[in-house]
Amino acid sequence: MRTVLAALSTDRPLSTPALEPIVDLRRTRLELMLKVLDVDGAVHRVRGGWLATGDPWTYDAARLHRVAEARTAEQQSMREYTATAGCRMEFLRRCLDDPGAVPCGRCDNCTGPRFGAEVSAPALAAAQAFLGRAGVEVPPKKLWPTGLEQVGVPLRGKILPGEQAASGRAVGRLSDLGWGSRLRTVAGPDSPDAPLPADVAGAVVEVLKTWARGDDPWLARPVGIVAVGSRRHPRLVQSLAEHIATVGRLPLLGVLPPAGEGGGARGNSAQRVRTLHGGFVPPDDLATRLAALDGPVLLVDDLVDSGWTMTMAARQLRLAGAPLVLPLALGVSG
């Protein structure tokens, strides 16, 4: 919060998008923080953005601790509401200290009958097949984040078509009911680095098959593979690239050197681009191979988080001469 206050002046307002790259916070968190500071009288909203009031401000730990305790109690009440065998309306009225709380006679617990938890074998098989399908789209970035010039990056507006990645694919999202839990153990931020497991390798092949022949196929079959250099999972990414090269009978053109400061994605897009800008430059031998290609490059990585690693890596491949870049990752955060 003090970083936000230090970035604001008392006479020159800053909009939230302009403030975001300076303080390295995601938009949602920054907006919540500004609202708290507004309530505390440290900032106020004006036409054009936010101003600091200049009044002294201290972090009210005791009050915020009480707020956190209240929110925790509310969450527990929600759990109890879903689990109660009594009248749900009566439960809600008692939570609101209503002395006249009585059974309503209309909720599911009052009226019954309760539905059973049994699921037929065909329905279970259909659900498992649906949830077990691999493949989600990784849409390309088309606009640079606001405020890059404030953090020393000379990029703005639309990403040039000749520097963009094409639409990509991933096996699944880390939050998925189907592949999510498995992908978290293989490619999650805290997972150990290890070669690509056989079951995930099979899912990758299925994703590529669907991508090639499905309803929304790639524009052209890749003619080579490039791996994104990974500090977190170098063995995993290398084995992923090698597996696809073997199965698809494609040349593994090389590996882009890791970029950025490490430690994963930063708080917001502008800061993430700042850490990656100037990185992922192909080595000379890889650049020579890229310039001679007559088809797309498959760019592989373990995880898409903010999406800027794939975007910046693809940009460098395009600048080196790759006609098209098709991103492929194991997982997508969120």
CSV table of C-alpha atoms in Angstrom, one decimal:
chain,number,residue,atom,x,y,z
A,1,MET,CA,0.0,0.0,0.0
A,2,ARG,CA,2.9,2.4,0.7
A,3,THR,CA,4.2,1.8,-2.8
A,4,VAL,CA,0.8,2.9,-4.2
A,5,LEU,CA,0.8,6.0,-2.0
A,6,ALA,CA,4.3,6.8,-3.0
A,7,ALA,CA,3.3,6.7,-6.7
A,8,LEU,CA,0.4,9.1,-6.3
A,9,SER,CA,0.7,12.9,-6.0
A,10,THR,CA,-1.7,15.3,-4.3
A,11,ASP,CA,-2.2,17.5,-7.4
A,12,ARG,CA,-1.8,15.3,-10.5
A,13,PRO,CA,-4.2,12.3,-10.8
A,14,LEU,CA,-3.1,9.0,-12.1
A,15,SER,CA,-5.6,6.5,-13.7
A,16,THR,CA,-5.6,2.9,-12.6
A,17,PRO,CA,-4.1,1.7,-15.9
A,18,ALA,CA,-1.3,4.3,-15.6
A,19,LEU,CA,-0.7,3.4,-12.0
A,20,GLU,CA,-0.7,-0.4,-12.6
A,21,PRO,CA,2.8,-0.8,-14.3
A,22,ILE,CA,4.4,1.5,-11.7
A,23,VAL,CA,3.4,-0.6,-8.7
A,24,ASP,CA,3.5,-4.1,-10.2
A,25,LEU,CA,0.1,-5.2,-9.1
A,26,ARG,CA,-2.7,-6.9,-11.0
A,27,ARG,CA,-5.6,-4.7,-11.9
A,28,THR,CA,-8.1,-6.3,-9.6
A,29,ARG,CA,-5.8,-6.2,-6.6
A,30,LEU,CA,-4.8,-2.7,-7.3
A,31,GLU,CA,-8.4,-1.5,-7.5
A,32,LEU,CA,-9.3,-3.2,-4.2
A,33,MET,CA,-6.3,-1.6,-2.5
A,34,LEU,CA,-7.3,1.8,-3.8
A,35,LYS,CA,-10.8,1.3,-2.4
A,36,VAL,CA,-9.3,0.5,1.0
A,37,LEU,CA,-7.1,3.5,0.9
A,38,ASP,CA,-10.1,5.6,-0.1
A,39,VAL,CA,-12.1,4.4,2.9
A,40,ASP,CA,-9.1,5.2,5.1
A,41,GLY,CA,-8.9,8.7,3.7
A,42,ALA,CA,-5.4,8.3,2.2
A,43,VAL,CA,-6.5,8.7,-1.4
A,44,HIS,CA,-9.6,9.9,-3.2
A,45,ARG,CA,-11.0,9.4,-6.7
A,46,VAL,CA,-11.2,12.4,-9.0
A,47,ARG,CA,-11.8,13.0,-12.7
A,48,GLY,CA,-8.8,11.4,-14.4
A,49,GLY,CA,-7.9,8.9,-11.7
A,50,TRP,CA,-6.6,9.0,-8.2
A,51,LEU,CA,-5.0,11.5,-5.9
A,52,ALA,CA,-3.2,11.1,-2.6
A,53,THR,CA,-4.8,13.3,0.1
A,54,GLY,CA,-1.5,13.9,1.9
A,55,ASP,CA,-3.0,12.8,5.2
A,56,PRO,CA,-0.8,10.5,7.3
A,57,TRP,CA,-1.8,6.8,6.9
A,58,THR,CA,-0.9,3.8,8.9
A,59,TYR,CA,-1.7,0.1,8.4
A,60,ASP,CA,-4.6,-0.7,10.7
A,61,ALA,CA,-3.6,-4.3,11.3
A,62,ALA,CA,-6.2,-4.8,14.1
A,63,ARG,CA,-9.1,-3.7,12.1
A,64,LEU,CA,-8.1,-5.7,9.0
A,65,HIS,CA,-7.6,-8.7,11.2
A,66,ARG,CA,-11.2,-8.4,12.4
A,67,VAL,CA,-12.4,-8.1,8.9
A,68,ALA,CA,-10.5,-11.2,7.9
A,69,GLU,CA,-12.1,-13.1,10.9
A,70,ALA,CA,-15.5,-12.0,9.8
A,71,ARG,CA,-15.0,-13.2,6.3
A,72,THR,CA,-13.7,-16.5,7.6
A,73,ALA,CA,-16.9,-16.9,9.7
A,74,GLU,CA,-19.0,-16.1,6.7
A,75,GLN,CA,-17.3,-18.8,4.7
A,76,GLN,CA,-17.9,-21.3,7.5
A,77,SER,CA,-21.6,-20.3,7.5
A,78,MET,CA,-21.8,-21.0,3.8
A,79,ARG,CA,-20.4,-24.5,4.4
A,80,GLU,CA,-22.8,-25.1,7.2
A,81,TYR,CA,-25.7,-23.9,5.0
A,82,THR,CA,-24.9,-26.5,2.3
A,83,ALA,CA,-24.5,-29.3,4.8
A,84,THR,CA,-27.5,-28.6,7.1
A,85,ALA,CA,-30.3,-31.1,7.2
A,86,GLY,CA,-32.7,-28.5,8.7
A,87,CYS,CA,-34.7,-25.8,7.0
A,88,ARG,CA,-32.4,-23.6,4.9
A,89,MET,CA,-34.5,-20.5,5.2
A,90,GLU,CA,-34.5,-20.9,9.0
A,91,PHE,CA,-30.8,-21.3,8.9
A,92,LEU,CA,-30.4,-18.0,7.0
A,93,ARG,CA,-32.8,-16.1,9.3
A,94,ARG,CA,-30.9,-17.3,12.4
A,95,CYS,CA,-27.6,-16.1,10.8
A,96,LEU,CA,-29.3,-12.7,10.6
A,97,ASP,CA,-30.4,-12.9,14.3
A,98,ASP,CA,-34.1,-13.1,13.4
A,99,PRO,CA,-35.9,-14.2,16.5
A,100,GLY,CA,-38.9,-15.4,14.5
A,101,ALA,CA,-36.9,-17.9,12.5
A,102,VAL,CA,-39.0,-21.0,11.8
A,103,PRO,CA,-39.0,-23.8,9.2
A,104,CYS,CA,-40.3,-22.4,5.9
A,105,GLY,CA,-41.9,-25.5,4.5
A,106,ARG,CA,-40.7,-24.7,1.0
A,107,CYS,CA,-37.0,-25.4,0.7
A,108,ASP,CA,-35.6,-28.8,-0.4
A,109,ASN,CA,-35.0,-29.9,3.2
A,110,CYS,CA,-38.5,-29.1,4.2
A,111,THR,CA,-40.3,-30.6,1.2
A,112,GLY,CA,-38.1,-33.6,0.2
A,113,PRO,CA,-37.6,-36.1,-1.2
A,114,ARG,CA,-33.8,-35.9,-1.4
A,115,PHE,CA,-32.2,-36.9,-4.6
A,116,GLY,CA,-29.9,-39.9,-4.4
A,117,ALA,CA,-26.2,-39.7,-5.1
A,118,GLU,CA,-26.1,-42.8,-7.3
A,119,VAL,CA,-25.0,-42.3,-10.9
A,120,SER,CA,-25.7,-44.9,-13.6
A,121,ALA,CA,-22.7,-46.6,-15.2
A,122,PRO,CA,-23.4,-45.1,-18.7
A,123,ALA,CA,-23.7,-41.6,-17.3
A,124,LEU,CA,-20.5,-42.0,-15.3
A,125,ALA,CA,-18.6,-43.3,-18.4
A,126,ALA,CA,-19.9,-40.3,-20.4
A,127,ALA,CA,-18.9,-37.8,-17.8
A,128,GLN,CA,-15.4,-39.4,-17.5
A,129,ALA,CA,-15.0,-39.3,-21.3
A,130,PHE,CA,-16.1,-35.7,-21.5
A,131,LEU,CA,-13.8,-34.5,-18.6
A,132,GLY,CA,-10.9,-36.6,-19.8
A,133,ARG,CA,-10.8,-34.9,-23.2
A,134,ALA,CA,-7.5,-33.1,-23.7
A,135,GLY,CA,-7.1,-29.8,-25.5
A,136,VAL,CA,-7.8,-26.1,-24.8
A,137,GLU,CA,-7.1,-23.1,-26.9
A,138,VAL,CA,-4.4,-20.7,-26.0
A,139,PRO,CA,-5.5,-17.4,-27.7
A,140,PRO,CA,-2.7,-15.1,-29.0
A,141,LYS,CA,-2.0,-11.7,-27.5
A,142,LYS,CA,-2.8,-8.9,-30.0
A,143,LEU,CA,-2.3,-5.7,-27.8
A,144,TRP,CA,0.7,-4.6,-25.8
A,145,PRO,CA,-0.1,-3.8,-22.1
A,146,THR,CA,-0.7,-0.2,-21.2
A,147,GLY,CA,2.1,1.8,-19.7
A,148,LEU,CA,5.1,-0.1,-21.1
A,149,GLU,CA,6.9,3.2,-21.9
A,150,GLN,CA,6.7,4.0,-18.2
A,151,VAL,CA,8.8,1.0,-17.4
A,152,GLY,CA,11.3,1.5,-20.2
A,153,VAL,CA,9.9,-0.7,-23.0
A,154,PRO,CA,9.4,1.1,-26.3
A,155,LEU,CA,6.2,-0.9,-27.3
A,156,ARG,CA,2.6,0.2,-27.5
A,157,GLY,CA,-0.7,-0.4,-29.2
A,158,LYS,CA,-1.3,-3.4,-31.4
A,159,ILE,CA,1.3,-6.2,-31.7
A,160,LEU,CA,2.3,-6.1,-35.3
A,161,PRO,CA,0.8,-9.1,-37.3
A,162,GLY,CA,4.3,-10.1,-38.4
A,163,GLU,CA,5.4,-10.4,-34.7
A,164,GLN,CA,2.3,-12.2,-33.3
A,165,ALA,CA,1.9,-15.9,-32.4
A,166,ALA,CA,-0.9,-17.8,-33.9
A,167,SER,CA,-3.6,-19.5,-31.8
A,168,GLY,CA,-2.1,-22.2,-29.7
A,169,ARG,CA,-3.1,-25.3,-27.7
A,170,ALA,CA,-2.6,-26.8,-24.3
A,171,VAL,CA,-3.5,-30.2,-22.8
A,172,GLY,CA,-5.7,-28.5,-20.2
A,173,ARG,CA,-6.1,-25.9,-17.5
A,174,LEU,CA,-4.6,-26.5,-14.1
A,175,SER,CA,-8.1,-25.9,-12.6
A,176,ASP,CA,-9.8,-28.4,-14.9
A,177,LEU,CA,-11.7,-31.3,-13.3
A,178,GLY,CA,-10.3,-33.7,-15.9
A,179,TRP,CA,-6.6,-33.1,-16.5
A,180,GLY,CA,-6.1,-30.3,-14.0
A,181,SER,CA,-4.9,-32.4,-11.0
A,182,ARG,CA,-2.5,-34.4,-13.2
A,183,LEU,CA,-1.1,-31.3,-14.9
A,184,ARG,CA,-0.5,-29.6,-11.5
A,185,THR,CA,1.7,-32.5,-10.5
A,186,VAL,CA,3.7,-32.4,-13.8
A,187,ALA,CA,3.8,-28.7,-14.9
A,188,GLY,CA,2.5,-26.8,-11.9
A,189,PRO,CA,4.6,-24.0,-10.4
A,190,ASP,CA,5.7,-26.1,-7.5
A,191,SER,CA,6.0,-29.5,-9.2
A,192,PRO,CA,9.5,-31.1,-9.5
A,193,ASP,CA,11.3,-31.2,-12.8
A,194,ALA,CA,11.2,-34.6,-14.5
A,195,PRO,CA,10.9,-36.1,-18.0
A,196,LEU,CA,7.4,-36.1,-19.6
A,197,PRO,CA,5.3,-38.9,-18.2
A,198,ALA,CA,3.8,-41.4,-20.6
A,199,ASP,CA,0.1,-40.5,-19.9
A,200,VAL,CA,0.7,-36.8,-20.5
A,201,ALA,CA,2.7,-37.6,-23.6
A,202,GLY,CA,-0.3,-39.5,-24.9
A,203,ALA,CA,-2.5,-36.5,-24.2
A,204,VAL,CA,-0.2,-34.2,-26.1
A,205,VAL,CA,-0.4,-36.5,-29.1
A,206,GLU,CA,-4.2,-36.4,-29.0
A,207,VAL,CA,-4.2,-32.6,-28.7
A,208,LEU,CA,-2.0,-32.4,-31.8
A,209,LYS,CA,-4.2,-34.8,-33.7
A,210,THR,CA,-7.3,-32.8,-32.9
A,211,TRP,CA,-5.5,-29.6,-33.7
A,212,ALA,CA,-4.5,-30.9,-37.1
A,213,ARG,CA,-7.9,-32.5,-38.1
A,214,GLY,CA,-10.5,-30.9,-35.8
A,215,ASP,CA,-13.1,-28.2,-36.4
A,216,ASP,CA,-10.6,-25.4,-36.0
A,217,PRO,CA,-7.3,-26.8,-37.4
A,218,TRP,CA,-4.0,-25.1,-37.6
A,219,LEU,CA,-3.2,-23.1,-40.7
A,220,ALA,CA,-0.4,-25.4,-41.8
A,221,ARG,CA,1.5,-28.4,-40.3
A,222,PRO,CA,4.6,-27.4,-38.4
A,223,VAL,CA,7.9,-28.0,-40.1
A,224,GLY,CA,10.0,-27.8,-37.0
A,225,ILE,CA,10.0,-27.5,-33.2
A,226,VAL,CA,11.6,-24.9,-30.9
A,227,ALA,CA,11.5,-25.3,-27.1
A,228,VAL,CA,11.3,-22.4,-24.7
A,229,GLY,CA,14.3,-22.4,-22.3
A,230,SER,CA,12.9,-23.1,-18.8
A,231,ARG,CA,14.5,-22.4,-15.5
A,232,ARG,CA,11.7,-24.2,-13.6
A,233,HIS,CA,11.3,-27.4,-15.7
A,234,PRO,CA,14.2,-27.7,-18.2
A,235,ARG,CA,14.0,-31.5,-18.4
A,236,LEU,CA,10.3,-31.5,-18.8
A,237,VAL,CA,10.3,-29.0,-21.6
A,238,GLN,CA,13.2,-30.7,-23.4
A,239,SER,CA,11.6,-34.1,-23.2
A,240,LEU,CA,8.3,-32.7,-24.4
A,241,ALA,CA,10.0,-31.2,-27.5
A,242,GLU,CA,11.9,-34.4,-28.1
A,243,HIS,CA,8.8,-36.5,-27.8
A,244,ILE,CA,6.8,-34.4,-30.3
A,245,ALA,CA,9.8,-34.4,-32.7
A,246,THR,CA,10.0,-38.2,-32.6
A,247,VAL,CA,6.3,-38.9,-32.9
A,248,GLY,CA,5.7,-36.2,-35.5
A,249,ARG,CA,9.0,-36.8,-37.4
A,250,LEU,CA,9.9,-33.2,-37.1
A,251,PRO,CA,13.3,-31.6,-36.6
A,252,LEU,CA,14.0,-30.1,-33.2
A,253,LEU,CA,15.5,-26.9,-34.3
A,254,GLY,CA,16.8,-25.7,-31.0
A,255,VAL,CA,16.1,-24.2,-27.6
A,256,LEU,CA,15.5,-20.5,-26.9
A,257,PRO,CA,17.7,-19.2,-23.9
A,258,PRO,CA,15.7,-18.5,-20.8
A,259,ALA,CA,14.6,-14.9,-20.4
A,260,GLY,CA,13.5,-12.7,-17.5
A,261,GLU,CA,14.6,-12.6,-13.9
A,262,GLY,CA,13.2,-16.0,-12.9
A,263,GLY,CA,10.6,-16.6,-10.3
A,264,GLY,CA,7.6,-16.9,-12.6
A,265,ALA,CA,5.1,-14.3,-13.7
A,266,ARG,CA,5.2,-10.9,-12.1
A,267,GLY,CA,2.2,-9.0,-10.8
A,268,ASN,CA,1.0,-7.4,-14.0
A,269,SER,CA,1.4,-7.6,-17.7
A,270,ALA,CA,3.6,-4.5,-18.1
A,271,GLN,CA,6.1,-5.7,-15.6
A,272,ARG,CA,6.1,-9.2,-17.1
A,273,VAL,CA,6.8,-7.8,-20.5
A,274,ARG,CA,9.6,-5.6,-19.1
A,275,THR,CA,11.4,-8.6,-17.6
A,276,LEU,CA,11.1,-10.6,-20.9
A,277,HIS,CA,11.8,-7.7,-23.3
A,278,GLY,CA,15.1,-8.3,-25.1
A,279,GLY,CA,15.2,-12.0,-24.1
A,280,PHE,CA,14.5,-15.2,-26.1
A,281,VAL,CA,16.9,-14.1,-28.8
A,282,PRO,CA,17.6,-17.2,-30.9
A,283,PRO,CA,21.3,-18.3,-31.0
A,284,ASP,CA,22.9,-17.8,-34.4
A,285,ASP,CA,22.6,-21.5,-35.5
A,286,LEU,CA,18.9,-21.5,-34.6
A,287,ALA,CA,18.3,-18.1,-36.3
A,288,THR,CA,19.9,-19.6,-39.5
A,289,ARG,CA,17.5,-22.5,-39.4
A,290,LEU,CA,14.5,-20.3,-38.8
A,291,ALA,CA,15.3,-18.0,-41.8
A,292,ALA,CA,15.3,-21.0,-44.1
A,293,LEU,CA,11.9,-22.4,-43.0
A,294,ASP,CA,8.9,-22.5,-45.4
A,295,GLY,CA,6.3,-23.4,-42.7
A,296,PRO,CA,5.2,-22.9,-39.1
A,297,VAL,CA,7.3,-23.5,-36.0
A,298,LEU,CA,5.8,-25.4,-33.1
A,299,LEU,CA,6.9,-23.5,-29.9
A,300,VAL,CA,6.6,-25.7,-26.8
A,301,ASP,CA,6.7,-24.8,-23.1
A,302,ASP,CA,5.4,-26.3,-19.9
A,303,LEU,CA,2.9,-23.7,-18.6
A,304,VAL,CA,1.1,-20.7,-19.9
A,305,ASP,CA,0.5,-18.3,-17.0
A,306,SER,CA,0.3,-14.6,-18.1
A,307,GLY,CA,0.8,-15.6,-21.7
A,308,TRP,CA,3.6,-13.2,-22.2
A,309,THR,CA,6.4,-15.8,-22.3
A,310,MET,CA,4.8,-17.4,-25.4
A,311,THR,CA,4.1,-14.0,-26.9
A,312,MET,CA,7.6,-12.6,-26.5
A,313,ALA,CA,9.3,-15.9,-27.5
A,314,ALA,CA,7.1,-16.1,-30.6
A,315,ARG,CA,7.9,-12.5,-31.4
A,316,GLN,CA,11.6,-13.3,-31.5
A,317,LEU,CA,11.0,-16.3,-33.7
A,318,ARG,CA,9.0,-14.2,-36.1
A,319,LEU,CA,11.7,-11.5,-36.2
A,320,ALA,CA,14.3,-14.2,-36.9
A,321,GLY,CA,12.3,-15.3,-40.0
A,322,ALA,CA,9.8,-17.9,-38.8
A,323,PRO,CA,6.7,-17.6,-41.1
A,324,LEU,CA,4.3,-18.6,-38.3
A,325,VAL,CA,4.5,-19.7,-34.7
A,326,LEU,CA,2.1,-22.2,-33.2
A,327,PRO,CA,2.4,-22.3,-29.3
A,328,LEU,CA,1.9,-25.6,-27.5
A,329,ALA,CA,2.0,-26.0,-23.7
A,330,LEU,CA,1.1,-28.7,-21.3
A,331,GLY,CA,-1.0,-26.5,-19.0
A,332,VAL,CA,-2.7,-23.2,-18.6
A,333,SER,CA,-3.0,-21.5,-15.3
A,334,GLY,CA,-6.5,-20.7,-14.0
